Coordinates of C-alpha atoms in Angstrom, one line a residue:
X1 CA -17.7 -21.0 -12.6
X2 CA -15.1 -18.4 -11.7
X3 CA -12.4 -18.8 -9.2
X4 CA -11.0 -15.5 -8.1
X5 CA -7.7 -15.3 -6.1
X6 CA -6.5 -12.3 -4.2
X7 CA -2.8 -12.8 -3.1
X8 CA -2.0 -10.0 -0.4
X9 CA 1.2 -9.7 1.5
X10 CA -0.5 -11.3 4.5
X11 CA -3.2 -13.4 3.2
X12 CA -4.4 -15.0 0.0
X13 CA -8.2 -15.2 -0.5
X14 CA -10.0 -17.9 -2.9
X15 CA -13.5 -17.1 -4.0
X16 CA -15.9 -19.1 -6.1
X17 CA -18.4 -17.4 -7.9
X18 CA -21.5 -18.5 -9.6
X19 CA -22.7 -15.7 -12.1
X20 CA -22.1 -12.4 -10.0
X21 CA -22.6 -14.1 -6.6
X22 CA -19.8 -15.2 -4.2
X23 CA -20.7 -18.7 -3.2
X24 CA -18.0 -19.0 -0.8
X25 CA -14.4 -17.7 0.2
X26 CA -11.4 -18.9 1.9
X27 CA -8.4 -17.4 3.4
X28 CA -4.8 -18.8 3.5
X29 CA -1.8 -17.1 5.0
X30 CA 0.4 -16.0 2.4
X31 CA 3.8 -18.1 1.8
X32 CA 6.4 -17.6 -0.8
X33 CA 7.3 -21.4 -0.5
X34 CA 3.9 -22.9 -0.7
X35 CA 3.6 -25.4 -3.6
X36 CA 1.2 -26.0 -6.3
X37 CA 0.3 -29.2 -4.5
X38 CA -0.3 -27.7 -1.3
X39 CA -2.8 -25.0 -2.8
X40 CA -4.6 -28.0 -4.4
X41 CA -5.0 -29.9 -1.2
X42 CA -6.2 -26.7 0.5
X43 CA -8.6 -25.7 -2.2
X44 CA -10.0 -28.9 -2.9
X45 CA -10.9 -29.4 0.9
X46 CA -12.7 -26.0 0.8
X47 CA -14.5 -26.6 -2.2
X48 CA -15.7 -29.9 -0.8
X49 CA -17.5 -28.1 1.8
X50 CA -19.7 -26.6 -0.9
X51 CA -20.0 -29.9 -2.7
X52 CA -17.9 -28.5 -5.7
X53 CA -14.9 -29.7 -7.5
X54 CA -12.1 -28.5 -9.6
X55 CA -14.0 -29.6 -12.7
X56 CA -16.6 -27.1 -12.1
X57 CA -14.1 -24.2 -12.4
X58 CA -13.8 -22.8 -16.1
X59 CA -11.8 -19.6 -15.5
X60 CA -9.2 -18.2 -12.9
X61 CA -8.4 -14.6 -12.3
X62 CA -5.5 -13.8 -10.0
X63 CA -4.6 -10.3 -8.3
X64 CA -1.2 -10.9 -6.9
X65 CA 1.0 -8.3 -5.0
X66 CA 3.4 -11.1 -4.2
X67 CA 5.3 -12.0 -7.4
X68 CA 7.3 -14.8 -5.5
X69 CA 3.9 -16.7 -5.3
X70 CA 2.9 -16.4 -9.0
X71 CA 4.8 -19.5 -10.4
X72 CA 3.2 -21.9 -8.0
X73 CA -0.1 -20.4 -8.3
X74 CA -0.1 -20.5 -12.2
X75 CA 1.2 -24.2 -11.8
X76 CA -1.5 -25.2 -9.6
X77 CA -4.3 -23.6 -11.9
X78 CA -3.0 -25.3 -14.9
X79 CA -2.1 -28.7 -13.2
X80 CA -5.3 -29.2 -11.1
X81 CA -7.8 -27.0 -12.8
X82 CA -6.4 -27.2 -16.3
X83 CA -7.1 -23.6 -16.8
X84 CA -4.5 -20.9 -17.8
X85 CA -4.9 -18.2 -15.2
X86 CA -5.3 -14.5 -16.0
X87 CA -3.0 -12.4 -13.9
X88 CA -4.3 -9.0 -13.5
X89 CA -2.1 -6.2 -14.9
X90 CA -2.2 -2.7 -16.1
X91 CA -3.0 -3.8 -19.6
X92 CA -6.0 -6.1 -18.8
X93 CA -7.5 -4.4 -15.8
X94 CA -10.0 -2.6 -17.8
X95 CA -9.5 1.0 -16.4
X96 CA -7.6 4.0 -17.6
X97 CA -4.6 4.7 -15.6
X98 CA -3.7 8.4 -15.4
X99 CA -0.6 8.7 -13.4
X100 CA 3.2 9.0 -14.2
X101 CA 4.4 5.5 -13.7
X102 CA 1.4 2.9 -14.3
X103 CA 3.9 -0.1 -13.9
X104 CA 4.3 0.9 -10.3
X105 CA 0.8 0.4 -9.1
X106 CA -0.3 -2.7 -7.4
X107 CA -2.9 -5.1 -8.9
X108 CA -5.0 -4.8 -5.9
X109 CA -5.1 -1.1 -6.1
X110 CA -6.3 -1.2 -9.6
X111 CA -8.7 -4.0 -8.9
X112 CA -10.3 -1.8 -5.9
X113 CA -10.7 1.0 -8.3
X114 CA -12.5 -1.0 -10.8
X115 CA -14.9 -2.4 -8.3
X116 CA -15.4 1.0 -6.7
X117 CA -16.3 2.5 -10.1
X118 CA -18.6 -0.3 -11.1
X119 CA -20.4 -0.4 -7.8
X120 CA -20.4 3.1 -6.5
X121 CA -19.6 5.3 -9.3
X122 CA -17.1 8.0 -9.9
X123 CA -15.5 9.9 -8.3
X124 CA -14.6 7.6 -5.3
X125 CA -12.2 6.8 -2.9
X126 CA -11.2 3.2 -1.8
X127 CA -9.6 3.1 1.7
X128 CA -8.1 -0.5 1.9
X129 CA -7.1 -1.2 5.4
X130 CA -4.4 -4.1 4.7
X131 CA -0.8 -4.6 5.5
X132 CA -0.5 -0.8 4.4
X133 CA -3.4 1.4 4.5
X134 CA -4.2 2.5 0.7
X135 CA -6.2 5.3 -0.6
X136 CA -7.0 4.8 -4.1
X137 CA -9.0 7.2 -6.1
X138 CA -11.2 7.2 -9.1
X139 CA -11.7 10.8 -10.7
X140 CA -14.9 12.0 -12.1
X141 CA -13.7 10.8 -15.5
X142 CA -13.6 7.2 -14.2
X143 CA -9.9 7.1 -14.4
X144 CA -7.8 5.8 -11.7
X145 CA -5.7 9.0 -10.8
X146 CA -3.4 7.9 -8.1
X147 CA -3.5 7.4 -4.3
X148 CA -1.9 7.7 -0.8
X149 CA -0.1 4.8 1.0
X150 CA 0.5 4.8 4.7
X151 CA 1.8 2.3 7.2
X152 CA -0.9 -0.3 8.2
X153 CA -2.4 -0.5 11.6
X154 CA -0.7 -3.6 12.5
X155 CA 2.7 -2.4 11.2
X156 CA 2.4 0.4 13.6
X157 CA 1.6 -1.7 16.4
X158 CA 4.6 -4.0 15.6
X159 CA 6.8 -1.0 15.2
X160 CA 6.2 0.5 18.4
X161 CA 6.6 -2.9 20.4
X162 CA 9.9 -3.6 18.6
X163 CA 11.4 0.0 18.9
X164 CA 10.6 0.5 22.6
X165 CA 11.7 -2.6 25.0
X166 CA 9.1 -1.5 27.8
X167 CA 6.2 -1.3 25.3
X168 CA 4.2 -4.5 25.0
X169 CA 2.4 -5.7 21.9
X170 CA -1.2 -4.9 21.9
X171 CA -4.1 -5.9 19.9
X172 CA -6.1 -3.1 18.1
X173 CA -9.3 -2.2 19.5
X174 CA -11.4 1.1 20.3
X175 CA -10.3 2.4 23.6
X176 CA -12.8 3.5 26.2
X177 CA -11.6 7.1 26.2
X178 CA -8.8 9.1 24.5
X179 CA -6.6 9.7 27.7
X180 CA -5.0 6.4 28.6
X181 CA -5.1 5.1 32.1
X182 CA -2.5 2.4 31.5
X183 CA 0.2 1.9 28.9
X184 CA -1.9 -0.7 26.8
X185 CA -4.7 1.9 27.1
X186 CA -2.5 4.5 26.0
X187 CA -1.2 2.6 23.1
X188 CA -4.5 1.5 21.9
X189 CA -5.8 5.2 22.1
X190 CA -2.7 6.3 19.9
X191 CA -3.2 3.7 17.3
X192 CA -7.0 4.2 17.1
X193 CA -7.3 8.0 17.2
X194 CA -4.1 8.4 15.2
X195 CA -5.5 6.3 12.4
X196 CA -9.0 7.9 12.8
X197 CA -7.3 11.2 12.4
X198 CA -5.1 9.9 9.5
X199 CA -8.1 8.7 7.3
X200 CA -10.2 11.6 7.9
X201 CA -7.6 14.2 7.2
X202 CA -6.4 12.3 4.0
X203 CA -9.7 11.8 2.8
X204 CA -10.6 15.5 3.2
X205 CA -7.3 16.4 1.4
X206 CA -8.1 14.3 -1.6
X207 CA -11.7 15.6 -2.1
X208 CA -10.2 19.2 -1.8
X209 CA -7.9 18.2 -4.7
X210 CA -10.5 16.6 -6.7
X211 CA -12.6 19.7 -6.2
X212 CA -15.7 17.7 -5.3
X213 CA -17.0 15.1 -2.8
X214 CA -16.4 11.5 -3.6
X215 CA -18.0 8.2 -2.5
X216 CA -15.7 6.6 0.3
X217 CA -15.5 3.0 0.3
X218 CA -13.8 1.1 3.1
X219 CA -12.4 -2.3 2.9
X220 CA -10.0 -4.8 4.4
X221 CA -9.7 -6.5 7.6
X222 CA -9.7 -3.6 10.0
X223 CA -12.2 -1.4 8.1
X224 CA -15.1 -2.2 10.4
X225 CA -13.1 -1.0 13.4
X226 CA -13.3 2.6 12.3
X227 CA -16.6 2.7 10.5
X228 CA -18.7 3.9 13.4
X229 CA -16.6 7.0 14.1
X230 CA -15.9 8.0 10.6
X231 CA -19.1 9.4 9.0
X232 CA -17.3 10.5 6.1
X233 CA -17.1 6.7 5.0
X234 CA -20.2 6.0 2.8
X235 CA -19.8 2.1 2.5
X236 CA -18.2 -1.0 4.3
X237 CA -17.4 -3.6 1.5
X238 CA -15.4 -6.5 2.6
X239 CA -15.6 -8.0 -0.7
X240 CA -14.6 -5.1 -2.9
X241 CA -11.5 -6.7 -4.3
X242 CA -13.2 -9.9 -5.1
X243 CA -16.0 -8.0 -6.8
X244 CA -13.3 -6.2 -8.9
X245 CA -11.9 -9.7 -10.0
X246 CA -15.3 -10.4 -11.2
X247 CA -15.6 -7.1 -13.2
X248 CA -12.1 -7.9 -14.8
X249 CA -13.5 -11.4 -15.8
X250 CA -16.8 -9.9 -17.2
X251 CA -14.8 -7.4 -19.3
X252 CA -12.7 -10.2 -20.8
X253 CA -15.8 -12.4 -21.8

């Protein structure tokens, strides 16, 4: 049984696979100071809900963009699961990286490209609505060929609130109209429609540079918010990164 771990800037997601199927997944807020023992307590309780235990896990694949957590995550795997985890990097991810500085690419971006290629073909564009909004591209040859990074939706909301003393902190939702009838309404409209325009224009520009249309896959926590108003998005896949972890594991067997 495979344990896939996706450590992002905001949350870490743990998923257990039986074959190609995700049995269950659990989310934990990312903390640089969390110990191996704390990971063990969290995951043992989560596994118990599925009547599973550490003894049934025989492989661990980790995608981490927070290096400060890697030591304790690795120690947790070795101490409690008795498995040496595989941390994803440019050398073991299983996709050709056709950019100037491969070492600069986050493991999450590479994993998303692997999953997109395997499940949706090439060329493809992954839009990942996370702490940042990432656009990652697989070209017609099946290579990871770069991307676009933009501030995430929540970062933009937080920046508005912190930079202007009279602006409240708002939750993100689709507003009833473009023209705001209150400050909160106006802020939500700016964020929602601004991001809608951002993702549409960037996606269009990517396809123009590729010289052809591409499958567009949305993933990440806020992907579902935009899907109805963005017909250029072909697929909504909240498990894309986890699927990428399985693809890497499959390629290593």
